[in-house]
Structures are given as structure tokens and as C-alpha cells.
Amino acid sequence: MPTLDVFNIEGKKIDKIEVSDSVFNVELHKNAISECVIQEQANKRQGNAKAKDRSEVSGGGRRPWRQKGTGRARHSSNRSPLWRHGGVTFGPELRSYYYSVPKKVKRLAMRSILSDKVREGVVCVVDAINPKEFKTKQMAKILVNLKVNDVKSVMQPEGKDKLSNNKIEKLATKRVLVVTRESEEKVYRSFRNIEKVRVLPSNSISVFPLAWAERLVITKDALLKIEEVLK
């Protein structure tokens, strides 16, 4: 069974935890991961492009001139696609890009990508995220303590925004996914101003955020809950 070190927020190793082979020691299945990532991205699409065809454009109920005798080409409506202000032929229609993949494929992809993260050594288990103050500065320090990221403070360039020339931005060098057991507003609000850092509760993680992340910081409680669900 794979064994993971457990750290506190100061970066000191305080414990070890054994995780299940059936969840964290699974062969890499690239096809399952790819299928789930594409499905998640497709389900985010809005599909709200729409153009009116000749039956939907306002007006055009009366033909512009009689059929014969004018010498001009015959037309049945001035809302024909041939006319200015007419309808669009084969234009975009409202549609849903939503589709689903089998539950077994999703679970296989989750197990596969979690196992791959463990093998790569990019998973950092934290006992709890409970600093004295829930501030961005403290959260940036935690990431540095855990050696999962380097967070630098930089000044915005002059002229970019007159109202925020003195604003300090937090720039992270690695993409980090922080996973907590439950949704924690204070943790989310403290991390959200650090670039390339995302915070998700354990019941909201999916294949795409895990594939996106270069480093995974997960609380011990969240790890046990994920293991219980995927076992």
C-alpha cells in the first residue's frame, strides 16, 4: 500500500498515512482520462449562438411585387436570405453540448490520475489548513513551507491600471489544486488572489482540475473521504 507523509502548515512532517491500492496504485488509463476531460470541457460550453432564418425574421409577409409583368426576378418575400435584412440560411442554432460518460469510466479516470499524481510525488497531505489569520499572505507562506510552490509578490506595471499602480499581485510558479473535506469559505477567499491556485471541496473535484494541477495539496480528512468514495 502506498504511504504518504502528513505535514502541518509549517512544513514539518508529523505523521504518515497508508492509502488504498485500489484508489492510489492504479495503472494509468490515458483514454479514460482524456474522455472525461473532453466531456467536462464540452459540458461547460454555452451553445447560445443563434441566427434567425427567413421564417423567424420580422416582416416579409407580403410579396414585394407581383409574379409576372414587371420584368424583374420573381420573389416571394423581402425576408428571403437573398435580400438585405433577410434570414440566414443554415445559421447557428441553439444547442446543448452536454453529454455524460459512464460512471465506471469516471471512477477509473479519477483513480488513475490520483495514482499517477502519487507516483510522481506531487501530492502533499496536510493535517489541516488552520492558520492564525486567513489572509493571502499566510496562504502564500503555507505553499512555500510545503515546498509545493514559489509565490512571489510583484508590482503591477505603471499605466496598466491607474487605480492600482501600487497593487501587489501574488504570482505562483506552479499550478496548485488545494482540496478540503468540506467547502471552506475562509480558505477559498484567502487563496483566490494567488495566481494558478484553485480551491475545491472533496465532493467537487473531478478529472479536469486534477489533470490541470501540477501540485496537489489535500487535507488528511479530504484524502480519507475521497478514498472512501472511490474504493
mmCIF file of C-alpha atoms in Angstrom, residues 104-204:
data_model
loop_
_atom_site.group_PDB
_atom_site.id
_atom_site.type_symbol
_atom_site.label_atom_id
_atom_site.label_comp_id
_atom_site.label_asym_id
_atom_site.label_seq_id
_atom_site.Cartn_x
_atom_site.Cartn_y
_atom_site.Cartn_z
ATOM 1 C CA LYS A 104 -17.293 3.343 -14.192
ATOM 2 C CA VAL A 105 -15.191 5.319 -16.679
ATOM 3 C CA LYS A 106 -15.274 8.405 -14.422
ATOM 4 C CA ARG A 107 -14.235 6.405 -11.368
ATOM 5 C CA LEU A 108 -11.463 4.679 -13.330
ATOM 6 C CA ALA A 109 -10.182 8.044 -14.573
ATOM 7 C CA MET A 110 -10.225 9.506 -11.033
ATOM 8 C CA ARG A 111 -8.347 6.525 -9.582
ATOM 9 C CA SER A 112 -5.912 6.557 -12.481
ATOM 10 C CA ILE A 113 -4.991 10.238 -12.257
ATOM 11 C CA LEU A 114 -4.750 10.206 -8.441
ATOM 12 C CA SER A 115 -2.430 7.190 -8.647
ATOM 13 C CA ASP A 116 -0.311 8.963 -11.245
ATOM 14 C CA LYS A 117 -0.015 12.045 -9.004
ATOM 15 C CA VAL A 118 1.115 9.846 -6.100
ATOM 16 C CA ARG A 119 3.710 8.095 -8.283
ATOM 17 C CA GLU A 120 5.040 11.457 -9.483
ATOM 18 C CA GLY A 121 5.405 12.618 -5.867
ATOM 19 C CA VAL A 122 3.355 15.787 -6.346
ATOM 20 C CA VAL A 123 0.742 15.033 -3.655
ATOM 21 C CA CYS A 124 1.191 16.857 -0.350
ATOM 22 C CA VAL A 125 -1.070 15.776 2.528
ATOM 23 C CA VAL A 126 -1.724 18.449 5.153
ATOM 24 C CA ASP A 127 -3.079 17.728 8.609
ATOM 25 C CA ALA A 128 -5.334 20.813 8.452
ATOM 26 C CA ILE A 129 -5.317 24.299 6.941
ATOM 27 C CA ASN A 130 -5.814 26.377 10.071
ATOM 28 C CA PRO A 131 -3.543 29.450 10.185
ATOM 29 C CA LYS A 132 -3.954 32.110 12.853
ATOM 30 C CA GLU A 133 -5.145 34.555 10.204
ATOM 31 C CA PHE A 134 -6.898 33.631 6.978
ATOM 32 C CA LYS A 135 -5.035 36.033 4.713
ATOM 33 C CA THR A 136 -3.466 35.674 1.291
ATOM 34 C CA LYS A 137 -0.021 36.368 2.728
ATOM 35 C CA GLN A 138 -0.405 33.486 5.178
ATOM 36 C CA MET A 139 -1.626 31.092 2.483
ATOM 37 C CA ALA A 140 1.274 32.006 0.209
ATOM 38 C CA LYS A 141 3.620 31.258 3.103
ATOM 39 C CA ILE A 142 1.977 27.853 3.615
ATOM 40 C CA LEU A 143 2.606 26.924 -0.033
ATOM 41 C CA VAL A 144 6.256 27.897 0.332
ATOM 42 C CA ASN A 145 6.564 25.960 3.620
ATOM 43 C CA LEU A 146 5.152 22.836 1.991
ATOM 44 C CA LYS A 147 7.608 23.268 -0.911
ATOM 45 C CA VAL A 148 4.837 22.848 -3.464
ATOM 46 C CA ASN A 149 5.175 26.322 -4.923
ATOM 47 C CA ASP A 150 7.168 29.524 -5.026
ATOM 48 C CA VAL A 151 4.940 32.560 -4.582
ATOM 49 C CA LYS A 152 6.359 35.964 -5.486
ATOM 50 C CA SER A 153 4.896 39.405 -4.902
ATOM 51 C CA VAL A 154 5.226 41.817 -7.826
ATOM 52 C CA MET A 155 4.065 45.355 -8.517
ATOM 53 C CA GLN A 156 1.674 45.989 -11.369
ATOM 54 C CA PRO A 157 3.334 47.883 -14.244
ATOM 55 C CA GLU A 158 2.585 51.595 -14.392
ATOM 56 C CA GLY A 159 -0.146 52.606 -16.764
ATOM 57 C CA LYS A 160 -1.856 49.219 -16.700
ATOM 58 C CA ASP A 161 -4.473 50.446 -14.259
ATOM 59 C CA LYS A 162 -4.385 53.964 -12.814
ATOM 60 C CA LEU A 163 -6.304 52.865 -9.732
ATOM 61 C CA SER A 164 -3.978 50.000 -8.849
ATOM 62 C CA ASN A 165 -0.421 51.077 -9.672
ATOM 63 C CA ASN A 166 0.610 50.174 -6.137
ATOM 64 C CA LYS A 167 -1.326 46.921 -6.014
ATOM 65 C CA ILE A 168 0.738 43.832 -5.223
ATOM 66 C CA GLU A 169 -0.136 40.658 -7.096
ATOM 67 C CA LYS A 170 0.767 37.148 -5.985
ATOM 68 C CA LEU A 171 2.342 35.134 -8.781
ATOM 69 C CA ALA A 172 2.741 31.390 -8.353
ATOM 70 C CA THR A 173 5.141 29.348 -10.466
ATOM 71 C CA LYS A 174 3.173 26.066 -10.384
ATOM 72 C CA ARG A 175 -0.494 25.230 -10.835
ATOM 73 C CA VAL A 176 -1.757 24.105 -7.430
ATOM 74 C CA LEU A 177 -5.042 22.432 -6.517
ATOM 75 C CA VAL A 178 -5.992 22.668 -2.834
ATOM 76 C CA VAL A 179 -8.609 20.130 -1.727
ATOM 77 C CA THR A 180 -10.511 20.406 1.563
ATOM 78 C CA ARG A 181 -13.068 17.982 3.003
ATOM 79 C CA GLU A 182 -15.924 20.477 3.028
ATOM 80 C CA SER A 183 -16.412 23.838 1.345
ATOM 81 C CA GLU A 184 -14.463 26.359 3.447
ATOM 82 C CA GLU A 185 -15.165 29.977 2.532
ATOM 83 C CA LYS A 186 -12.237 31.407 4.513
ATOM 84 C CA VAL A 187 -9.727 29.095 2.834
ATOM 85 C CA TYR A 188 -11.166 29.832 -0.614
ATOM 86 C CA ARG A 189 -11.143 33.605 -0.126
ATOM 87 C CA SER A 190 -7.573 33.535 1.208
ATOM 88 C CA PHE A 191 -6.195 31.531 -1.718
ATOM 89 C CA ARG A 192 -8.173 33.092 -4.571
ATOM 90 C CA ASN A 193 -5.843 36.077 -5.051
ATOM 91 C CA ILE A 194 -2.869 33.814 -5.735
ATOM 92 C CA GLU A 195 -2.492 33.131 -9.415
ATOM 93 C CA LYS A 196 -2.607 29.469 -10.545
ATOM 94 C CA VAL A 197 -4.115 28.248 -7.263
ATOM 95 C CA ARG A 198 -7.581 26.675 -7.124
ATOM 96 C CA VAL A 199 -9.511 25.508 -4.052
ATOM 97 C CA LEU A 200 -12.173 22.794 -4.214
ATOM 98 C CA PRO A 201 -14.057 20.703 -1.644
ATOM 99 C CA SER A 202 -13.608 16.940 -1.889
ATOM 100 C CA ASN A 203 -17.119 16.402 -3.265
ATOM 101 C CA SER A 204 -16.468 18.786 -6.194
#
